[in-house]
């Protein structure tokens, strides 16, 4: 009887192991070049059907050699909308076919390469007036940006990529012309003009700013009335000082409540 139980247990172990391996193989149907990277964020995308590459000299040389547009997607591991776009688009085989056919696709971890992130963030801010993550940019084979934005729904994403690819195939000179103008704009951003105006700060100006700001306070969950919430240490440092100097008990209560929510939330590091 004991031998039968041991044999049955062994057979069950084989079945469960087999099922586990089958499930793992199903979830890892695709593997791209990011599998060789060390960044946790890049490794999260290593099994996307998108043929991702890391940012390096070999990848950039490949784009020039094949005369392909470059698609640069910048994000980081804790970025909510980065994960949303991955699920909606980068894990989708239909989207991957469009990206793989027309682009050299590069994934960048902004925490690993803030220098790359800053260059393309400046470009997107010039093009759209705003920025954020995920940061998605289409660039010429030489790396100069021509189009970009942040989060896109699947349909918007595919439509934009197909239109840009068609333009590159039929009228590449138009993209080159736009890249030249955008490059000049990016260089101008780096020029800091000296402000000779006298800096005027009065209590009335600061009080008005804080009053306007307070309309966005979340007094229930702390922070601002938005999701996802972001920690902004300098903001709360300023509000704490302002509240103390002006004996504003309600503002002190709000800041304390926000910090307490942070301390009791998942972001708190027990170590």
PDB file of C-alpha atoms in Angstrom, residues 112-225:
ATOM      1  CA  UNK A 112      19.316  53.092 -16.618  1.00  0.00           C
ATOM      2  CA  UNK A 113      19.682  55.674 -19.412  1.00  0.00           C
ATOM      3  CA  UNK A 114      18.319  59.059 -18.254  1.00  0.00           C
ATOM      4  CA  UNK A 115      20.482  60.739 -20.899  1.00  0.00           C
ATOM      5  CA  UNK A 116      18.578  59.115 -23.760  1.00  0.00           C
ATOM      6  CA  UNK A 117      15.276  59.762 -22.022  1.00  0.00           C
ATOM      7  CA  UNK A 118      16.040  63.473 -21.683  1.00  0.00           C
ATOM      8  CA  UNK A 119      16.890  63.978 -25.359  1.00  0.00           C
ATOM      9  CA  UNK A 120      13.699  62.368 -26.628  1.00  0.00           C
ATOM     10  CA  UNK A 121      11.590  63.888 -23.839  1.00  0.00           C
ATOM     11  CA  UNK A 122      12.685  67.340 -25.011  1.00  0.00           C
ATOM     12  CA  UNK A 123      11.657  66.399 -28.547  1.00  0.00           C
ATOM     13  CA  UNK A 124       8.210  65.170 -27.527  1.00  0.00           C
ATOM     14  CA  UNK A 125       7.611  68.235 -25.370  1.00  0.00           C
ATOM     15  CA  UNK A 126       8.460  70.431 -28.355  1.00  0.00           C
ATOM     16  CA  UNK A 127       6.130  68.428 -30.601  1.00  0.00           C
ATOM     17  CA  UNK A 128       3.166  68.005 -28.253  1.00  0.00           C
ATOM     18  CA  UNK A 129       3.627  70.519 -25.437  1.00  0.00           C
ATOM     19  CA  UNK A 130       3.736  67.777 -22.815  1.00  0.00           C
ATOM     20  CA  UNK A 131       5.615  64.638 -21.849  1.00  0.00           C
ATOM     21  CA  UNK A 132       5.486  61.569 -19.653  1.00  0.00           C
ATOM     22  CA  UNK A 133       5.939  57.836 -19.687  1.00  0.00           C
ATOM     23  CA  UNK A 134       5.752  55.620 -21.572  1.00  0.00           C
ATOM     24  CA  UNK A 135       7.670  57.882 -23.927  1.00  0.00           C
ATOM     25  CA  UNK A 136       7.288  56.662 -27.519  1.00  0.00           C
ATOM     26  CA  UNK A 137       9.269  58.230 -30.353  1.00  0.00           C
ATOM     27  CA  UNK A 138       9.821  57.463 -34.025  1.00  0.00           C
ATOM     28  CA  UNK A 139      13.218  58.531 -35.313  1.00  0.00           C
ATOM     29  CA  UNK A 140      15.078  58.481 -38.620  1.00  0.00           C
ATOM     30  CA  UNK A 141      17.732  55.771 -39.117  1.00  0.00           C
ATOM     31  CA  UNK A 142      20.283  58.295 -37.798  1.00  0.00           C
ATOM     32  CA  UNK A 143      18.356  58.668 -34.520  1.00  0.00           C
ATOM     33  CA  UNK A 144      16.806  62.105 -35.091  1.00  0.00           C
ATOM     34  CA  UNK A 145      13.170  62.196 -33.877  1.00  0.00           C
ATOM     35  CA  UNK A 146      10.261  62.939 -36.211  1.00  0.00           C
ATOM     36  CA  UNK A 147       7.171  61.933 -34.207  1.00  0.00           C
ATOM     37  CA  UNK A 148       6.309  61.023 -30.646  1.00  0.00           C
ATOM     38  CA  UNK A 149       3.966  60.983 -27.689  1.00  0.00           C
ATOM     39  CA  UNK A 150       3.239  59.089 -24.514  1.00  0.00           C
ATOM     40  CA  UNK A 151       0.492  56.480 -24.077  1.00  0.00           C
ATOM     41  CA  UNK A 152      -1.464  55.364 -27.151  1.00  0.00           C
ATOM     42  CA  UNK A 153      -4.378  52.961 -27.451  1.00  0.00           C
ATOM     43  CA  UNK A 154      -3.828  49.986 -29.758  1.00  0.00           C
ATOM     44  CA  UNK A 155      -5.807  51.387 -32.696  1.00  0.00           C
ATOM     45  CA  UNK A 156      -4.168  54.826 -32.466  1.00  0.00           C
ATOM     46  CA  UNK A 157      -0.731  53.262 -32.177  1.00  0.00           C
ATOM     47  CA  UNK A 158      -1.096  50.986 -35.201  1.00  0.00           C
ATOM     48  CA  UNK A 159      -2.632  53.707 -37.375  1.00  0.00           C
ATOM     49  CA  UNK A 160       0.143  56.198 -36.567  1.00  0.00           C
ATOM     50  CA  UNK A 161       2.942  53.683 -37.174  1.00  0.00           C
ATOM     51  CA  UNK A 162       1.484  52.568 -40.491  1.00  0.00           C
ATOM     52  CA  UNK A 163       1.082  56.160 -41.722  1.00  0.00           C
ATOM     53  CA  UNK A 164       4.633  57.131 -40.741  1.00  0.00           C
ATOM     54  CA  UNK A 165       6.061  53.981 -42.350  1.00  0.00           C
ATOM     55  CA  UNK A 166       4.174  54.761 -45.568  1.00  0.00           C
ATOM     56  CA  UNK A 167       5.463  58.338 -45.567  1.00  0.00           C
ATOM     57  CA  UNK A 168       9.022  57.108 -45.065  1.00  0.00           C
ATOM     58  CA  UNK A 169       8.655  54.721 -47.993  1.00  0.00           C
ATOM     59  CA  UNK A 170       7.092  57.234 -50.402  1.00  0.00           C
ATOM     60  CA  UNK A 171       8.282  60.676 -49.294  1.00  0.00           C
ATOM     61  CA  UNK A 172      11.295  60.260 -46.979  1.00  0.00           C
ATOM     62  CA  UNK A 173      12.440  63.813 -47.709  1.00  0.00           C
ATOM     63  CA  UNK A 174       9.460  65.187 -45.758  1.00  0.00           C
ATOM     64  CA  UNK A 175      10.528  63.324 -42.620  1.00  0.00           C
ATOM     65  CA  UNK A 176      14.111  64.492 -43.097  1.00  0.00           C
ATOM     66  CA  UNK A 177      12.953  68.098 -43.456  1.00  0.00           C
ATOM     67  CA  UNK A 178      10.901  67.862 -40.262  1.00  0.00           C
ATOM     68  CA  UNK A 179      13.801  66.215 -38.413  1.00  0.00           C
ATOM     69  CA  UNK A 180      16.048  69.138 -39.368  1.00  0.00           C
ATOM     70  CA  UNK A 181      13.584  71.677 -37.973  1.00  0.00           C
ATOM     71  CA  UNK A 182      13.020  69.667 -34.805  1.00  0.00           C
ATOM     72  CA  UNK A 183      16.755  69.281 -34.271  1.00  0.00           C
ATOM     73  CA  UNK A 184      17.138  73.065 -34.371  1.00  0.00           C
ATOM     74  CA  UNK A 185      14.335  73.391 -31.817  1.00  0.00           C
ATOM     75  CA  UNK A 186      15.935  70.873 -29.472  1.00  0.00           C
ATOM     76  CA  UNK A 187      19.248  72.728 -29.632  1.00  0.00           C
ATOM     77  CA  UNK A 188      17.447  75.986 -28.844  1.00  0.00           C
ATOM     78  CA  UNK A 189      15.942  74.403 -25.721  1.00  0.00           C
ATOM     79  CA  UNK A 190      19.440  73.958 -24.320  1.00  0.00           C
ATOM     80  CA  UNK A 191      20.116  77.703 -24.628  1.00  0.00           C
ATOM     81  CA  UNK A 192      19.256  79.370 -21.317  1.00  0.00           C
ATOM     82  CA  UNK A 193      18.548  83.072 -21.742  1.00  0.00           C
ATOM     83  CA  UNK A 194      19.560  85.331 -18.903  1.00  0.00           C
ATOM     84  CA  UNK A 195      16.514  86.807 -17.183  1.00  0.00           C
ATOM     85  CA  UNK A 196      17.376  90.345 -16.112  1.00  0.00           C
ATOM     86  CA  UNK A 197      13.920  91.075 -14.663  1.00  0.00           C
ATOM     87  CA  UNK A 198      13.735  91.671 -10.926  1.00  0.00           C
ATOM     88  CA  UNK A 199      12.358  88.650  -9.075  1.00  0.00           C
ATOM     89  CA  UNK A 200       9.262  89.705  -7.164  1.00  0.00           C
ATOM     90  CA  UNK A 201       7.768  87.367  -4.579  1.00  0.00           C
ATOM     91  CA  UNK A 202       5.120  88.651  -2.208  1.00  0.00           C
ATOM     92  CA  UNK A 203       3.059  86.899   0.426  1.00  0.00           C
ATOM     93  CA  UNK A 204      -0.063  87.622  -1.605  1.00  0.00           C
ATOM     94  CA  UNK A 205       1.324  85.817  -4.676  1.00  0.00           C
ATOM     95  CA  UNK A 206       2.359  82.774  -2.647  1.00  0.00           C
ATOM     96  CA  UNK A 207      -0.945  82.689  -0.762  1.00  0.00           C
ATOM     97  CA  UNK A 208      -2.907  82.778  -4.024  1.00  0.00           C
ATOM     98  CA  UNK A 209      -0.784  79.958  -5.466  1.00  0.00           C
ATOM     99  CA  UNK A 210      -1.338  77.762  -2.392  1.00  0.00           C
ATOM    100  CA  UNK A 211      -5.087  78.455  -2.417  1.00  0.00           C
ATOM    101  CA  UNK A 212      -5.346  77.437  -6.075  1.00  0.00           C
ATOM    102  CA  UNK A 213      -3.167  74.420  -5.390  1.00  0.00           C
ATOM    103  CA  UNK A 214      -5.289  73.284  -2.430  1.00  0.00           C
ATOM    104  CA  UNK A 215      -8.325  72.727  -4.671  1.00  0.00           C
ATOM    105  CA  UNK A 216      -6.504  69.650  -6.014  1.00  0.00           C
ATOM    106  CA  UNK A 217      -5.661  68.147  -2.600  1.00  0.00           C
ATOM    107  CA  UNK A 218      -7.026  64.680  -1.827  1.00  0.00           C
ATOM    108  CA  UNK A 219      -7.966  64.909   1.846  1.00  0.00           C
ATOM    109  CA  UNK A 220      -9.131  61.296   1.973  1.00  0.00           C
ATOM    110  CA  UNK A 221      -6.250  59.334   0.404  1.00  0.00           C
ATOM    111  CA  UNK A 222      -3.575  62.047   0.613  1.00  0.00           C
ATOM    112  CA  UNK A 223      -1.589  63.537  -2.227  1.00  0.00           C
ATOM    113  CA  UNK A 224      -3.344  64.997  -5.251  1.00  0.00           C
ATOM    114  CA  UNK A 225      -6.742  64.147  -6.724  1.00  0.00           C
TER     115      UNK A 225
END
